[in-house]
XYZ file of C-alpha atoms in Angstrom:
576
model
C 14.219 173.886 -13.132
C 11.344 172.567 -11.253
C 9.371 169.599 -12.199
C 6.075 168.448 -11.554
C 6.601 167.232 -8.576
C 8.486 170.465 -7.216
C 5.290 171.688 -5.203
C 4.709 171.672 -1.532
C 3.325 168.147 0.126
C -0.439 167.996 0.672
C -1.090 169.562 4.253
C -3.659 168.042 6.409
C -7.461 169.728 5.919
C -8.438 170.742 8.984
C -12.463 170.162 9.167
C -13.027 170.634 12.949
C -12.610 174.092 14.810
C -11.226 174.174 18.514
C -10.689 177.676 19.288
C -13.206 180.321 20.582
C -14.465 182.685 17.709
C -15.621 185.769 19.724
C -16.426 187.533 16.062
C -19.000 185.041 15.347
C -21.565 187.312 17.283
C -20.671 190.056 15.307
C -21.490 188.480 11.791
C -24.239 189.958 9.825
C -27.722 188.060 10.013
C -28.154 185.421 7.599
C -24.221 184.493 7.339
C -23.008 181.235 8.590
C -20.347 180.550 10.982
C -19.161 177.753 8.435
C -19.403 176.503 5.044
C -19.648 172.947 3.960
C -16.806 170.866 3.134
C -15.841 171.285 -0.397
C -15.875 168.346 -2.896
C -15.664 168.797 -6.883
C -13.264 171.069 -8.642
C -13.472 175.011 -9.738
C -15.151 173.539 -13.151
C -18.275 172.793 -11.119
C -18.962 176.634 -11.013
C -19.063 177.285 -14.886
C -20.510 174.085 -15.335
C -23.095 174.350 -12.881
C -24.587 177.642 -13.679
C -24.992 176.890 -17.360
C -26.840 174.193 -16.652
C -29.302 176.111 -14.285
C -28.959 179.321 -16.602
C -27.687 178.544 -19.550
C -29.033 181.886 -21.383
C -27.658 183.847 -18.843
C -24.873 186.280 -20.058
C -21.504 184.869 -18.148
C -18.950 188.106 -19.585
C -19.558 191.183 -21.226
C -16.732 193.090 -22.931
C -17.519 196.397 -24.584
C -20.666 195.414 -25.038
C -20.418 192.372 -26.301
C -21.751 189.679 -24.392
C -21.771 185.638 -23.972
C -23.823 183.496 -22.464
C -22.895 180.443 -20.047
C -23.663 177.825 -22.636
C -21.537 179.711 -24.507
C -18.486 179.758 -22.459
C -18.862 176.352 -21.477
C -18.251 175.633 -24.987
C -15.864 177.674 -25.325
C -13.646 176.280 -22.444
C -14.234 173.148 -23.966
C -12.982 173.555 -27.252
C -9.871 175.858 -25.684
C -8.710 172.783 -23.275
C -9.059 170.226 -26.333
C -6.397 172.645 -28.568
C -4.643 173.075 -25.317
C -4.689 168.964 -24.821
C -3.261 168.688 -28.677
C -0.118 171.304 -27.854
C 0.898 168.681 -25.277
C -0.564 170.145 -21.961
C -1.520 167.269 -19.591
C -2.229 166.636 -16.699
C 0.051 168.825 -13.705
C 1.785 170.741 -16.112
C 2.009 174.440 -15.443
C 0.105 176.751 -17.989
C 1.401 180.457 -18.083
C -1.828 183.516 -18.269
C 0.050 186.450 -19.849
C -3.275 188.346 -19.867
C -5.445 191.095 -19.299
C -9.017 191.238 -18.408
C -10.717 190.042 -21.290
C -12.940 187.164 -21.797
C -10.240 184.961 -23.657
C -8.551 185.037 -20.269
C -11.472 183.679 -18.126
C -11.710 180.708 -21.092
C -7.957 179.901 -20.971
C -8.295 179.984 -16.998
C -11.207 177.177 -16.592
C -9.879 175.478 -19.698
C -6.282 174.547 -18.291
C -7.908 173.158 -14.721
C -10.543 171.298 -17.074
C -6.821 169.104 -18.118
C -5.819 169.158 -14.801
C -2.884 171.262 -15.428
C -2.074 174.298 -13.917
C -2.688 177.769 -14.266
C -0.056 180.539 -13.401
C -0.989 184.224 -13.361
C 1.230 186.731 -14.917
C 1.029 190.561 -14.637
C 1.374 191.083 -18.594
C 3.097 194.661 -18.219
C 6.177 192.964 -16.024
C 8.997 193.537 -17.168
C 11.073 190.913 -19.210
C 13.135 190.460 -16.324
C 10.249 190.330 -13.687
C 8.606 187.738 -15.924
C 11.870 185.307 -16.510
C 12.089 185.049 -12.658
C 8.960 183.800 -12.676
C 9.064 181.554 -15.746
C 12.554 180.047 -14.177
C 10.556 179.534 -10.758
C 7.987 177.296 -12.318
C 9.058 176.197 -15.545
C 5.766 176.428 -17.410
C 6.203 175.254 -21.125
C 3.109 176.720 -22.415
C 1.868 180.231 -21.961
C -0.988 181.536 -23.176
C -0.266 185.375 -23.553
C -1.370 189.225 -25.064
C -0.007 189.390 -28.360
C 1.845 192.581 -26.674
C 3.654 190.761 -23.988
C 4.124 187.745 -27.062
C 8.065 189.444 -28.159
C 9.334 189.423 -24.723
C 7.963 185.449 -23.805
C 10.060 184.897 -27.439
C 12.967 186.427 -26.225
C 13.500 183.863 -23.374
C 17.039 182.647 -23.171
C 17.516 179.514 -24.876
C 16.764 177.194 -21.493
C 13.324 179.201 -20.776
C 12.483 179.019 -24.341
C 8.497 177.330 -24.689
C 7.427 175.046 -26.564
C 4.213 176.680 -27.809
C 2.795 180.339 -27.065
C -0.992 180.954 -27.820
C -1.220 184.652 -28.809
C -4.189 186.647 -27.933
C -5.554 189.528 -29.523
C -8.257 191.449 -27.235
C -9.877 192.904 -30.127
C -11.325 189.694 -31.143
C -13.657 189.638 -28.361
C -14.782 192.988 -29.057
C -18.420 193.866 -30.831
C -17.840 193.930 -34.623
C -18.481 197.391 -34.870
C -15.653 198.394 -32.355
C -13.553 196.208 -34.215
C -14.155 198.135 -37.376
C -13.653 201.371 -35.656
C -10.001 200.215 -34.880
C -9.369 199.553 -38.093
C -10.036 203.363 -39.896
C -7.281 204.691 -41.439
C -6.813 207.531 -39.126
C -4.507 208.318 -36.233
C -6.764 207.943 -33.384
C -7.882 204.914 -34.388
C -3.967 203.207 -35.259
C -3.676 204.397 -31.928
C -6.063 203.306 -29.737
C -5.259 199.963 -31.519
C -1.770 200.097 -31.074
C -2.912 199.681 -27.051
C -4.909 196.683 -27.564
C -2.902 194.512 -29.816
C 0.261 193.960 -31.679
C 1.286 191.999 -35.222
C 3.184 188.462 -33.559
C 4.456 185.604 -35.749
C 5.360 182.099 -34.695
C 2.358 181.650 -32.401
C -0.342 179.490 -32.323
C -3.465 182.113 -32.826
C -6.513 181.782 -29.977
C -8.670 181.745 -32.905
C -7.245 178.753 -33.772
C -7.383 177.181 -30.490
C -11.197 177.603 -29.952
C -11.953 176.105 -33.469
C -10.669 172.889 -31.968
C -13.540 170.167 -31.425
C -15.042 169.779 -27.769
C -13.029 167.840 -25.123
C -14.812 165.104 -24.852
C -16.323 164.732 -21.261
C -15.046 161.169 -20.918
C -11.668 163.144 -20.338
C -10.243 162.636 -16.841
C -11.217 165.830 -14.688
C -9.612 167.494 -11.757
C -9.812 166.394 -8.068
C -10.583 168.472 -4.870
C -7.206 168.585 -4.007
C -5.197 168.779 -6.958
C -3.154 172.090 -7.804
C -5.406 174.592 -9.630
C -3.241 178.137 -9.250
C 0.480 179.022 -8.649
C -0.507 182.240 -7.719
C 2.978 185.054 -7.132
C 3.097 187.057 -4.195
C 3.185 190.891 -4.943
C 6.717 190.784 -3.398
C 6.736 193.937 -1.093
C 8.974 192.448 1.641
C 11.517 190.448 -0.953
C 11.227 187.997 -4.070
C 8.021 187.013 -4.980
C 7.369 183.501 -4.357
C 4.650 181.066 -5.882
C 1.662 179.938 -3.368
C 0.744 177.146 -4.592
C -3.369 177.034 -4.416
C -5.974 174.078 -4.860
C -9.063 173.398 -6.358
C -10.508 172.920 -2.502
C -8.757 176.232 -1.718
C -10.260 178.328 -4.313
C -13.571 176.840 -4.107
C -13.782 177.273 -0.322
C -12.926 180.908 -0.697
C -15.754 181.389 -3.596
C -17.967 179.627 -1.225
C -16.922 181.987 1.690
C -17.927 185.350 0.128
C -21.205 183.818 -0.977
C -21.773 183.348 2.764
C -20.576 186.593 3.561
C -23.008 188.432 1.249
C -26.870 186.354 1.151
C -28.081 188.862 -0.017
C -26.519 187.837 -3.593
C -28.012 185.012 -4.609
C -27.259 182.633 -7.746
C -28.911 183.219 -10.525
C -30.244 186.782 -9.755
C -28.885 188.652 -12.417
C -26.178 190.188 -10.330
C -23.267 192.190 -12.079
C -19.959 191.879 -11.302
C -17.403 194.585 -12.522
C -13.756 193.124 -13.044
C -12.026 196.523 -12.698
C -9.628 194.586 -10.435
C -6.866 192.712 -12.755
C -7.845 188.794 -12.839
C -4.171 188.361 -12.615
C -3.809 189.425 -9.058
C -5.540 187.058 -6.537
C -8.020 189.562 -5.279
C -9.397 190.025 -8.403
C -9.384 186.550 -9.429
C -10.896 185.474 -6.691
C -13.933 188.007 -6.444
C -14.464 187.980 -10.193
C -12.862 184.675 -12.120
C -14.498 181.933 -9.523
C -17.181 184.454 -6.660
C -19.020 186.036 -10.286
C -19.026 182.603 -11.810
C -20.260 180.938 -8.551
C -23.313 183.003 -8.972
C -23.966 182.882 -12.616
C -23.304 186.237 -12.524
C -23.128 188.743 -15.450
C -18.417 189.703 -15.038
C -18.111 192.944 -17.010
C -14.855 192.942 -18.211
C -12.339 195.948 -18.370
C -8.875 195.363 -19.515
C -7.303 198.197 -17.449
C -9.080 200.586 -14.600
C -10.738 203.927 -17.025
C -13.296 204.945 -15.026
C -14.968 206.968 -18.203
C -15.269 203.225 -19.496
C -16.835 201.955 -16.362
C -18.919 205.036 -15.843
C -20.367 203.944 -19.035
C -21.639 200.323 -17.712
C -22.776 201.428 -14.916
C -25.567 204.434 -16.728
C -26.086 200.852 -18.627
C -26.567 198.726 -15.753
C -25.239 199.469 -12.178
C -22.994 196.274 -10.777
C -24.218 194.827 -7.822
C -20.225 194.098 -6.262
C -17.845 196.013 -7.185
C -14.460 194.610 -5.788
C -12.149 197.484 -5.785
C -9.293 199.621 -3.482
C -9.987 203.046 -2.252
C -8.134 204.992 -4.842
C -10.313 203.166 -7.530
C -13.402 204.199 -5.479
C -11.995 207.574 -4.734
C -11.543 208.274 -8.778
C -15.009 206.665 -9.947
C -16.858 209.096 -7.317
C -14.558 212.448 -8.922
C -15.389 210.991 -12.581
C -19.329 210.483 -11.641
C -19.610 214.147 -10.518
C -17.519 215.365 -13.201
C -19.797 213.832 -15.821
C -23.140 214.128 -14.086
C -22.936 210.320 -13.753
C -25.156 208.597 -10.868
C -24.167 206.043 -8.859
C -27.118 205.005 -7.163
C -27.986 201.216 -7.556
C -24.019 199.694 -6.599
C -25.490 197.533 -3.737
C -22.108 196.295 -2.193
C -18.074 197.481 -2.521
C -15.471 195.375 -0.691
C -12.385 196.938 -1.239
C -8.703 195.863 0.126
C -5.470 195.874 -0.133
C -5.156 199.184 1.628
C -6.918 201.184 4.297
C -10.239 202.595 4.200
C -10.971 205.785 5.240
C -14.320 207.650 6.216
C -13.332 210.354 3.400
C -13.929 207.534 1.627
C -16.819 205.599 2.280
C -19.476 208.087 3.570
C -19.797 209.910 -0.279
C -19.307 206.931 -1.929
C -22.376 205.062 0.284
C -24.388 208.501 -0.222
C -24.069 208.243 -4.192
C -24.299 204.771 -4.565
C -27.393 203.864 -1.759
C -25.078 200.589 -0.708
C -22.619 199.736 1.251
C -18.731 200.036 0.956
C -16.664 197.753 3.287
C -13.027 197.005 4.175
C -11.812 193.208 3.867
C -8.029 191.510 4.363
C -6.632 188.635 2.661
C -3.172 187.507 1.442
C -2.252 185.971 -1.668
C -1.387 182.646 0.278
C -5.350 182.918 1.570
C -6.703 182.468 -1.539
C -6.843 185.418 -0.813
C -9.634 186.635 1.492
C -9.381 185.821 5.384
C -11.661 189.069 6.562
C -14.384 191.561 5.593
C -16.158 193.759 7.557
C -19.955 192.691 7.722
C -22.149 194.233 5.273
C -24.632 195.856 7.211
C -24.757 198.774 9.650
C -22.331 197.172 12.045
C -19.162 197.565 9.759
C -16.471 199.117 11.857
C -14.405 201.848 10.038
C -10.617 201.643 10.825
C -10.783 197.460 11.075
C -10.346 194.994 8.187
C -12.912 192.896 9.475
C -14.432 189.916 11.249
C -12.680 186.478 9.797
C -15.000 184.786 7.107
C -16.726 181.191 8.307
C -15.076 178.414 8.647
C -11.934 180.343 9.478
C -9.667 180.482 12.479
C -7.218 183.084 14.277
C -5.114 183.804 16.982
C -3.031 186.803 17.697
C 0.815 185.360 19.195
C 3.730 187.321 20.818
C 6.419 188.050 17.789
C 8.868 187.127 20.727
C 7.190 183.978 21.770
C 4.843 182.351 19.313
C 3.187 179.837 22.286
C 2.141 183.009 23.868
C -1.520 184.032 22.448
C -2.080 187.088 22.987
C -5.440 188.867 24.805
C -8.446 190.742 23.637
C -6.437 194.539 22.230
C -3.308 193.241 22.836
C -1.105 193.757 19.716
C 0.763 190.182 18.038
C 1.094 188.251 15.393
C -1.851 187.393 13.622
C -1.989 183.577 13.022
C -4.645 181.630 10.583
C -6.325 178.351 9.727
C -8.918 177.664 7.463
C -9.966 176.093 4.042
C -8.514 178.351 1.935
C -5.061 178.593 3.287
C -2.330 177.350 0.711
C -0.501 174.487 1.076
C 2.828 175.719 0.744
C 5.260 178.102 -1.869
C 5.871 176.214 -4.840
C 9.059 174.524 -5.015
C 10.624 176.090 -1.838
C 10.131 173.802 1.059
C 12.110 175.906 3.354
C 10.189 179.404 2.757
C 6.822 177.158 3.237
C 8.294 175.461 6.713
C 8.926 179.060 7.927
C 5.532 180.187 7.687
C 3.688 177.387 8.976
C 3.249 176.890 12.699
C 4.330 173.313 14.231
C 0.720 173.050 14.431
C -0.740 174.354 11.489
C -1.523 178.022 11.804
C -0.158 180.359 9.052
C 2.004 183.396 9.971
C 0.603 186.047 8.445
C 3.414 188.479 8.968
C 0.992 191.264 9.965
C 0.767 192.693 13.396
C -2.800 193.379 14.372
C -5.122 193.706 17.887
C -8.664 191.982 17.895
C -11.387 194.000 20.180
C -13.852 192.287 22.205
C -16.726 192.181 19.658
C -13.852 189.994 17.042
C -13.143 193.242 14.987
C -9.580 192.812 13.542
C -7.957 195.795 13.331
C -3.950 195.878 11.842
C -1.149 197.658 13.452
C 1.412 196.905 10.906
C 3.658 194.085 8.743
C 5.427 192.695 11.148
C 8.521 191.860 8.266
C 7.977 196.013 7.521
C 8.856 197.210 10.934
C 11.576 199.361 11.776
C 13.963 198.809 14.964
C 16.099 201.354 15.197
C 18.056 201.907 18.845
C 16.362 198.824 20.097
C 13.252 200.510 19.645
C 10.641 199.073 17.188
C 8.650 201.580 14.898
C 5.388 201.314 12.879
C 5.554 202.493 9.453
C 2.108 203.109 9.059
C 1.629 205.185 12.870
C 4.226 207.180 11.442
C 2.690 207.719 7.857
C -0.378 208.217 9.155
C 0.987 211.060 11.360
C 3.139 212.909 8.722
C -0.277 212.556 6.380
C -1.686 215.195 8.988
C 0.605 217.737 7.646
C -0.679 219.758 5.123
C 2.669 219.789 3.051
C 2.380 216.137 3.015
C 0.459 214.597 -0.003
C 2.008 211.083 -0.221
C 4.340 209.570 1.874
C 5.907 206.194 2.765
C 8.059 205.278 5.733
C 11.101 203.248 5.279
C 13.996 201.785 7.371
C 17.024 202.135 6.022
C 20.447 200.750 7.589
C 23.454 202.509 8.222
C 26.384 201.720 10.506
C 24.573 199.096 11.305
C 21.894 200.773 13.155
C 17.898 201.177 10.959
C 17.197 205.029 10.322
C 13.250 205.826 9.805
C 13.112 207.745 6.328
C 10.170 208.716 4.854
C 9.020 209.330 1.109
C 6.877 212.291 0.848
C 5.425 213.685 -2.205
C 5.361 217.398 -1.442
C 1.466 218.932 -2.141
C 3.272 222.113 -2.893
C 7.025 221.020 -4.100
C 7.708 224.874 -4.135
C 7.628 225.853 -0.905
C 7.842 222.387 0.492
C 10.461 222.358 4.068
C 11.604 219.352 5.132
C 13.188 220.792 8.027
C 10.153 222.405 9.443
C 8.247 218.407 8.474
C 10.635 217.255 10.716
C 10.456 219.888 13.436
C 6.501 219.563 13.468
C 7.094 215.747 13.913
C 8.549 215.898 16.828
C 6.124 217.427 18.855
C 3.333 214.579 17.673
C 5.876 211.022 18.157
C 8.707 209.690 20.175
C 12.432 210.958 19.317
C 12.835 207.741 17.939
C 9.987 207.497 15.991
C 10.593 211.070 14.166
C 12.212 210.555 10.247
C 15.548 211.008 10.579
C 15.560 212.220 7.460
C 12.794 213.089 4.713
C 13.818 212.232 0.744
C 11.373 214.306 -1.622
C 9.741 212.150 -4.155
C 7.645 212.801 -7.496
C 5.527 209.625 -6.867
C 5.262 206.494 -4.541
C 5.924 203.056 -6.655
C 2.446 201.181 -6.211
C 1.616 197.554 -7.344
C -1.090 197.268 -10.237
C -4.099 197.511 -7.431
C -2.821 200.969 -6.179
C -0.718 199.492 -3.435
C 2.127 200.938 -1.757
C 5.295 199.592 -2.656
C 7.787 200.073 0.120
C 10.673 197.372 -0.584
C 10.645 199.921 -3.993
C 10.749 202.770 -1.663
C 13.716 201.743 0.087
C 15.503 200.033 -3.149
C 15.089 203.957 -4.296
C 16.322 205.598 -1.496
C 19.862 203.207 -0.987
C 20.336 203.751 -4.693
C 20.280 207.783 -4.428
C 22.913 207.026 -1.362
């Protein structure tokens, strides 16, 4: 089991930039080509806006509100009963949470010891979560009292040595609390979803009644661990990336500069619709909203009848998001008579953007809605589009200040590639990771000998910098020597009218990859693969037409909405 000492070696910072950045003339006015050099830790954000605006409300949760003063006392009282269960120092901290305001406590109150935090998608699966817990061996997890029974149910060499339960109601307004608890069968059940009886835990109740920790207390460094954050594991086993206080901080600092417009202390709103778990949403909501002493409305999971209601109440002013989410909050504002007008800025990821997309939701809302690209191991944003008039549907962006990259030949890595030419695409910059936690040879393998970090996505830049992506280069499909795009090939087969989902696979057999695609029928009754197939072949090469077509009821999709293909093709080689 890994110890402390099992993460990746410090890599050098790099603070000086020696390759051309044709995208910097394409950044919006006001936004810097780079950000200052980061010193402090991610408690400087919390700590600095309540002392600027202490009155200011830091989280709302169904209403209920507190105020930065509030949560800085509240982290400190949370990391003193976390200091008295043992936690020191570089010891890993398991989040078994949903969005709620306990989480964003527990999250600045483990880096205020200088331990760890590790996020954890509470509806994994007991077996999805041991892998994890076996990766990093985190002793003490801080968890929804309905994930509690499976962290209990550890073998005997995973089992922790304390679990803090959490019970989301608690942070609710007193009168939705009493609601809850009515004697009738709507409420049992809409309680039944929020929280569950658990024994054997130490309550977070109980943890927050603790004294302060004192501020004598030995506080984090720029460059110590802050997040083992998991990749989502579409192209194999999810792996830790292994994040510091100077990457996290850098990437905060990077979307401030990409959006001057929102300035600290302005009473922006931030909806957390995004899971906090998940490094986009952590990112853009646990550090960018508290960055800004911003007002983080909190949602536990995505109901857009719930957000429809903070926004009559007060419109956010960034709402991080992915398409579908924007997609369903537009067909739930029309259904209800809701407006929209007054959401100044969407950034949404993770998956493409299209113009169906963006030109109702920017016509209902008054703002703008942009693509951006990141990876977990980014911290996790590397690109947005600019948010102004010069956003470029179809690309993921210009990359943010301070960062570098270079598009390489797959073939031949000291081969950079031209302006449209298709390659690798390459990174440096502040908020790159150091390294996978514990697996030196995974973190070798996607680090250049000089530093850049292979992104595993193939992409072409334009002239102006525009990045736009062609595919993941660990997703592509060679079949008869020939390599094939998954997405050219979903995107064509979404042209067909029959076609309402779809995902593109390779598959092997006889030792040769087959292209196979998903598709969820839009009519299942008169759906014809044969004729799909057929109509295929008179849009893409022979070798780029689905050898065969596998009807599905739905597409397996990570908790943002994302795609799952490794799940795709898992599916399809068990049916065979």
């Amino acid at each position: 089991m890994p110890d402390k000492d099992s993460g990746p070696p410090a890599r050098l910072v790099r603070v000086s930039i020696d390759t051309p950045r044709p995208w910097l003339a394409s950044y919006a006015s006001g936004v810097p080509h780079d950000i200052e050099p980061m010193t402090g830790s991610l408690l400087d954000l919390v700590e600095q806006s309540a002392a600027r605006w202490p009155k200011a409300v830091a989280l709302e949760f169904f209403r209920r509100t507190t105020t930065y003063a509030e949560l800085e006392e509240q982290i400190a009282r949370a990391a003193n009963g976390l200091r008295k269960l043992g936690v020191t120092k570089g010891d890993r901290v398991a989040l078994v949470l949903p969005n709620c305001p306990q989480h964003v406590v527990a999250f600045y109150a483990v880096l205020r010891l200088g331990a760890i935090v590790v996020e954890h998608n509470p509806l994994y699966t007991p077996r999805e979560l041991r892998h994890q817990f076996e990766d990093h061996g985190a002793k003490v997890a801080i968890a929804w009292d309905k994930s509690v029974a499976t962290l209990q149910d550890f073998p005997s060499d995973l089992a922790l040595d304390a679990i803090v339960s959490v019970d989301l109601t608690r942070a609710m307004p007193r009168r939705t609390r009493l609601a809850l608890s009515l004697p009738v069968a709507k409420a049992r059940e809409s309680r039944a979803k929020l929280t569950a009886p658990v024994t054997g835990t130490t309550r977070w109740d109980d943890l927050v009644s603790s004294r302060k920790l004192s501020k004598r207390h030995p506080r984090p460094e720029t460059d110590d661990v802050a997040l083992i954050q998991y990749t989502s594991g579409t192209t194999g086993t999810p792996k830790g990336a292994v994040l510091t206080h100077r990457n996290l901080l850098a990437n905060a600092a990077q979307a401030r500069a990409w959006i001057p417009q929102i300035s600290a202390g302005d009473g922006s709103v931030v909806h957390a619709v995004l899971p906090m778990f998940h490094a986009y949403g952590l990112t853009l909501c646990l550090t960018f909203a508290m960055s800004i002493a911003g007002r983080l409305v909190l949602f536990p999971a995505f109901d857009p009848a719930l957000v429809l209601a903070a926004i009559k109440k007060r419109p956010p002013t960034f709402l991080p998001a992915v398409p579908p989410i924007y997609a369903r909050l537009q067909h739930a504002a029309d259904s209800a008579g809701v407006s929209l007008q007054g959401i100044d800025i969407g950034i949404s990821g993770a998956m493409p953007l299209s113009q169906d997309v963006i030109e109702p939701w920017e016509a209902r809302t008054g703002g703008f809605l942009v693509e951006g690209y990141g990876l977990s191991e980014c911290s996790p944003v590397l690109m947005a589009n600019p948010v102004s008039d010069a956003r470029r549907l179809g690309a993921i962006g210009l990359p943010l200040p301070s960062t570098e990259c270079r598009v390489v030949d797959p073939d031949d890595e000291t081969k950079v590639l031209g302006t449209g030419e298709a390659g690798e695409l390459q990174v440096r910059g502040p908020q790159v990771f150091s390294g996978y936690w514990g697996k030196a040879d995974a973190t070798d393998e996607v680090f250049t000998p000089d530093g850049w970090f292979r992104t595993g996505d193939i992409v072409a830049i334009d002239a102006d910098g525009f990045v736009r992506i062609v595919d993941r280069l660990k997703e592509l499909i060679i079949t008869g020597g020939f390599n094939v795009s998954p997405s050219e090939v979903e995107d064509t087969l979404m042209k067909h009218p029959s076609v309402k989902e779809v995902a593109v696979v390779g598959i092997t057999q006889a030792g040769n990859e087959q292209v196979v695609a998903a598709v969820v029928p839009a009519d299942p009754s008169s759906f014809d693969a044969d004729a799909l197939r057929a109509w295929c072949r008179d849009q893409l090469a022979a070798y780029k037409v689905p050898r065969r077509v596998v009807v599905v009821e739905d597409l397996p999709r990570s908790m943002i909405g994302k795609v799952l293909r490794r799940k795709v093709r898992d599916a399809i080689t068990d049916r065979d």
